[in-house]
Amino acid sequence: MEALEAILKRKSVRSYKTAQISDKDLEAILEAGKSGPGGGAYHLSVIQKPELLKKINDATKQAMLAGGGFMKERASLPGYEPVYGAPTLILLSAADTNGIANASCSAENMLVAATALGLGSCYLMSVRGAFAGEGGAALLRECGVPEGNTVNCAVIAGYQDGEAFASSAPKVRTVNYVK
Ligand SMILES: Cc1cc2nc3c(=O)[nH]c(=O)nc-3n(C[C@H](O)[C@H](O)[C@H](O)COP(=O)(O)O)c2cc1C
């Protein structure tokens, strides 16, 4: 798939089959993630262990429910699981103040790469809650996040299974030209 086609085709997928992605596809996604522009170091932690994915999912849901507002509303939807059953989750962490910006560049590259490989994917900011609360430090260690790093976001990937929780809000992206 051409790069521009993959960029335009990418969308957030929120329902996954249990089948794992291949190591070849995983490595291609990680290469894309490491190839983005970056001002400083960042780290990618690949989580494919089902028990740990469940732990991250459950801690995220708990944090969303405790947070109130949109996050609570979302987490209260019937059948809502914040990691959406994805078999692969990649945490993006860093120690410096450029971390979130770097993570976003890296994440978008991985989302587009996953799309080009025929996989579903989604950018997750919600998982940050799992690492912020009680038990967060132990979870960071369990995920292999380097000491001193903060989790800035995550990317999930897998084979799409339906359209549950598909994005429906209108995209407000405006442009102006000065020529
Ligand atoms: C900063 C940021 C945080 C996001 N966090 C989440 C999240 O925690 N959970 C989720 O399901 N989607 C999350 N998304 C995905 C957006 O909801 C999605 O990109 C948006 O609705 C547009 O839909 P599309 O990706 O299908 O084009 C996030 C996207 C961005 C850029």
Short mmCIF file of C-alpha atoms and ligand atoms in Angstrom, two decimals:
data_model
loop_
_atom_site.label_atom_id
_atom_site.label_comp_id
_atom_site.label_asym_id
_atom_site.label_seq_id
_atom_site.Cartn_x
_atom_site.Cartn_y
_atom_site.Cartn_z
CA MET A 1 0.00 0.00 0.00
CA GLU A 2 1.26 3.47 -0.84
CA ALA A 3 2.09 5.68 2.13
CA LEU A 4 -0.55 8.29 1.32
CA GLU A 5 -3.21 5.60 0.85
CA ALA A 6 -2.36 4.08 4.26
CA ILE A 7 -2.47 7.51 5.93
CA LEU A 8 -5.91 8.20 4.45
CA LYS A 9 -7.20 4.71 5.22
CA ARG A 10 -6.08 4.62 8.88
CA LYS A 11 -8.89 4.71 11.42
CA SER A 12 -9.24 3.76 15.07
CA VAL A 13 -10.21 0.10 15.45
CA ARG A 14 -11.85 -0.83 18.76
CA SER A 15 -12.67 -4.51 18.34
CA TYR A 16 -10.08 -7.24 17.73
CA LYS A 17 -9.85 -10.95 16.98
CA THR A 18 -7.77 -12.96 19.44
CA ALA A 19 -5.26 -14.03 16.73
CA GLN A 20 -1.83 -12.55 17.33
CA ILE A 21 -0.02 -10.51 14.66
CA SER A 22 3.10 -12.05 13.14
CA ASP A 23 6.56 -11.20 14.51
CA LYS A 24 7.41 -9.92 11.01
CA ASP A 25 4.54 -7.44 11.11
CA LEU A 26 5.42 -6.50 14.69
CA GLU A 27 9.02 -5.74 13.72
CA ALA A 28 7.85 -3.66 10.73
CA ILE A 29 5.54 -1.66 13.01
CA LEU A 30 8.34 -1.11 15.55
CA GLU A 31 10.75 -0.01 12.81
CA ALA A 32 8.16 2.55 11.70
CA GLY A 33 7.75 3.65 15.31
CA LYS A 34 11.46 4.20 15.72
CA SER A 35 11.72 6.09 12.42
CA GLY A 36 9.61 9.10 13.32
CA PRO A 37 11.04 12.52 14.00
CA GLY A 38 12.09 12.77 17.63
CA GLY A 39 13.64 15.32 19.91
CA GLY A 40 15.12 13.06 22.54
CA ALA A 41 15.05 9.42 23.59
CA TYR A 42 11.92 7.33 23.92
CA HIS A 43 11.23 3.69 24.61
CA LEU A 44 8.76 1.16 23.20
CA SER A 45 7.53 -1.72 25.40
CA VAL A 46 5.76 -4.49 23.49
CA ILE A 47 3.14 -6.29 25.56
CA GLN A 48 1.67 -9.50 24.18
CA LYS A 49 1.21 -11.50 27.38
CA PRO A 50 -2.57 -12.01 27.81
CA GLU A 51 -2.54 -11.75 31.65
CA LEU A 52 -0.61 -8.49 31.51
CA LEU A 53 -2.84 -7.06 28.77
CA LYS A 54 -5.82 -7.83 31.00
CA LYS A 55 -4.12 -6.17 33.97
CA ILE A 56 -3.46 -3.00 31.93
CA ASN A 57 -7.01 -3.07 30.57
CA ASP A 58 -8.58 -3.47 34.01
CA ALA A 59 -6.40 -0.82 35.69
CA THR A 60 -7.18 1.58 32.83
CA LYS A 61 -10.90 0.97 33.15
CA GLN A 62 -10.72 1.52 36.90
CA ALA A 63 -8.87 4.82 36.39
CA MET A 64 -11.40 5.92 33.75
CA LEU A 65 -14.33 5.15 36.05
CA ALA A 66 -12.67 7.03 38.90
CA GLY A 67 -11.86 10.01 36.68
CA GLY A 68 -15.38 11.18 35.84
CA GLY A 69 -16.51 13.14 32.76
CA PHE A 70 -16.08 11.72 29.26
CA MET A 71 -13.72 8.97 30.42
CA LYS A 72 -16.20 7.70 33.01
CA GLU A 73 -19.05 7.85 30.50
CA ARG A 74 -17.01 5.88 27.99
CA ALA A 75 -15.86 3.25 30.50
CA SER A 76 -19.47 2.80 31.65
CA LEU A 77 -20.71 1.80 28.17
CA PRO A 78 -21.89 -1.83 28.11
CA GLY A 79 -19.08 -4.11 26.95
CA TYR A 80 -16.47 -1.35 26.98
CA GLU A 81 -12.90 -2.53 27.55
CA PRO A 82 -10.26 0.20 27.02
CA VAL A 83 -7.72 -2.12 25.35
CA TYR A 84 -10.51 -3.58 23.15
CA GLY A 85 -9.15 -7.14 23.28
CA ALA A 86 -6.15 -6.21 21.11
CA PRO A 87 -3.46 -8.92 21.25
CA THR A 88 -0.56 -6.44 20.95
CA LEU A 89 -0.08 -3.23 22.91
CA ILE A 90 2.97 -1.01 22.57
CA LEU A 91 3.65 1.44 25.38
CA LEU A 92 5.55 4.61 24.50
CA SER A 93 7.52 6.02 27.40
CA ALA A 94 10.16 8.65 27.92
CA ALA A 95 11.92 10.55 30.66
CA ASP A 96 12.00 14.06 29.19
CA THR A 97 9.52 16.83 28.48
CA ASN A 98 9.42 16.14 24.73
CA GLY A 99 8.06 12.68 25.57
CA ILE A 100 4.44 13.21 24.56
CA ALA A 101 5.34 14.94 21.29
CA ASN A 102 7.87 12.25 20.40
CA ALA A 103 5.40 9.53 21.36
CA SER A 104 2.73 11.00 19.10
CA CYS A 105 5.06 11.07 16.08
CA SER A 106 6.17 7.51 16.75
CA ALA A 107 2.62 6.31 17.41
CA GLU A 108 1.22 7.76 14.19
CA ASN A 109 3.98 6.04 12.22
CA MET A 110 3.02 2.74 13.85
CA LEU A 111 -0.70 3.27 13.22
CA VAL A 112 -0.05 3.96 9.55
CA ALA A 113 2.34 0.99 9.27
CA ALA A 114 -0.26 -1.30 10.85
CA THR A 115 -2.85 -0.04 8.35
CA ALA A 116 -0.48 -0.68 5.44
CA LEU A 117 -0.01 -4.25 6.72
CA GLY A 118 -3.78 -4.82 6.77
CA LEU A 119 -4.04 -4.62 10.56
CA GLY A 120 -6.34 -2.62 12.80
CA SER A 121 -4.83 -0.21 15.29
CA CYS A 122 -5.70 2.55 17.75
CA TYR A 123 -3.91 5.33 19.64
CA LEU A 124 -4.60 5.07 23.37
CA MET A 125 -4.03 7.86 25.82
CA SER A 126 -6.36 6.26 28.38
CA VAL A 127 -3.75 3.67 29.47
CA ARG A 128 -1.78 6.42 31.18
CA GLY A 129 -4.27 6.12 34.03
CA ALA A 130 -3.24 2.52 34.67
CA PHE A 131 0.30 3.61 35.49
CA ALA A 132 -0.57 6.71 37.49
CA GLY A 133 -2.57 5.24 40.34
CA GLU A 134 -1.92 2.80 43.13
CA GLY A 135 -0.03 -0.17 41.75
CA GLY A 136 1.23 1.94 38.86
CA ALA A 137 4.90 1.58 39.77
CA ALA A 138 4.65 -2.22 39.96
CA LEU A 139 2.82 -2.29 36.62
CA LEU A 140 5.52 -0.13 35.01
CA ARG A 141 8.14 -2.63 36.18
CA GLU A 142 6.10 -5.59 34.99
CA CYS A 143 5.87 -3.99 31.54
CA GLY A 144 9.63 -3.41 31.41
CA VAL A 145 9.29 0.37 31.22
CA PRO A 146 12.73 1.82 32.00
CA GLU A 147 13.18 3.33 35.48
CA GLY A 148 12.35 7.05 35.43
CA ASN A 149 10.22 6.89 32.27
CA THR A 150 6.59 8.03 32.10
CA VAL A 151 4.08 6.24 29.85
CA ASN A 152 2.84 8.84 27.37
CA CYS A 153 0.49 6.76 25.24
CA ALA A 154 0.07 3.33 23.69
CA VAL A 155 -0.65 1.84 20.30
CA ILE A 156 -2.68 -1.35 19.97
CA ALA A 157 -2.68 -3.57 16.91
CA GLY A 158 -4.37 -6.73 15.73
CA TYR A 159 -6.91 -8.10 13.29
CA GLN A 160 -10.11 -6.10 13.23
CA ASP A 161 -13.25 -7.83 14.46
CA GLY A 162 -16.25 -5.64 13.69
CA GLU A 163 -17.03 -1.97 14.18
CA ALA A 164 -17.69 -1.71 17.94
CA PHE A 165 -17.06 1.73 19.44
CA ALA A 166 -16.06 3.17 16.04
CA SER A 167 -15.26 6.91 16.09
CA SER A 168 -18.39 8.89 15.31
CA ALA A 169 -17.58 12.45 16.40
CA PRO A 170 -17.25 14.84 13.47
CA LYS A 171 -13.62 15.59 12.65
CA VAL A 172 -13.04 19.30 13.02
CA ARG A 173 -9.79 19.97 11.17
CA THR A 174 -9.57 23.39 9.59
CA VAL A 175 -7.09 24.84 7.13
CA ASN A 176 -6.36 28.33 5.93
CA TYR A 177 -4.14 29.37 3.06
CA VAL A 178 -2.03 32.48 2.72
CA LYS A 179 -0.47 32.53 -0.76
C1 LIG B 1 -4.17 12.26 21.82
C2 LIG B 1 -5.11 11.15 21.47
C3 LIG B 1 -5.60 10.33 22.47
C4 LIG B 1 -6.47 9.28 22.15
N1 LIG B 1 -6.87 8.43 23.14
C5 LIG B 1 -7.72 7.41 22.84
C6 LIG B 1 -8.08 6.47 23.84
O1 LIG B 1 -7.62 6.51 24.98
N2 LIG B 1 -8.96 5.50 23.50
C7 LIG B 1 -9.46 5.39 22.23
O2 LIG B 1 -10.25 4.48 21.99
N3 LIG B 1 -9.11 6.25 21.26
C8 LIG B 1 -8.24 7.24 21.53
N4 LIG B 1 -7.81 8.09 20.53
C9 LIG B 1 -8.33 7.92 19.17
C10 LIG B 1 -9.33 9.04 18.80
O3 LIG B 1 -10.52 8.84 19.53
C11 LIG B 1 -9.57 8.96 17.28
O4 LIG B 1 -8.36 9.13 16.61
C12 LIG B 1 -10.56 10.01 16.82
O5 LIG B 1 -11.83 9.73 17.33
C13 LIG B 1 -10.65 10.05 15.28
O6 LIG B 1 -11.05 8.81 14.76
P1 LIG B 1 -10.14 7.94 13.78
O7 LIG B 1 -8.85 7.63 14.48
O8 LIG B 1 -10.95 6.71 13.51
O9 LIG B 1 -9.87 8.75 12.56
C14 LIG B 1 -6.90 9.09 20.81
C15 LIG B 1 -6.37 9.90 19.81
C16 LIG B 1 -5.46 10.90 20.12
C17 LIG B 1 -4.87 11.70 19.01
#
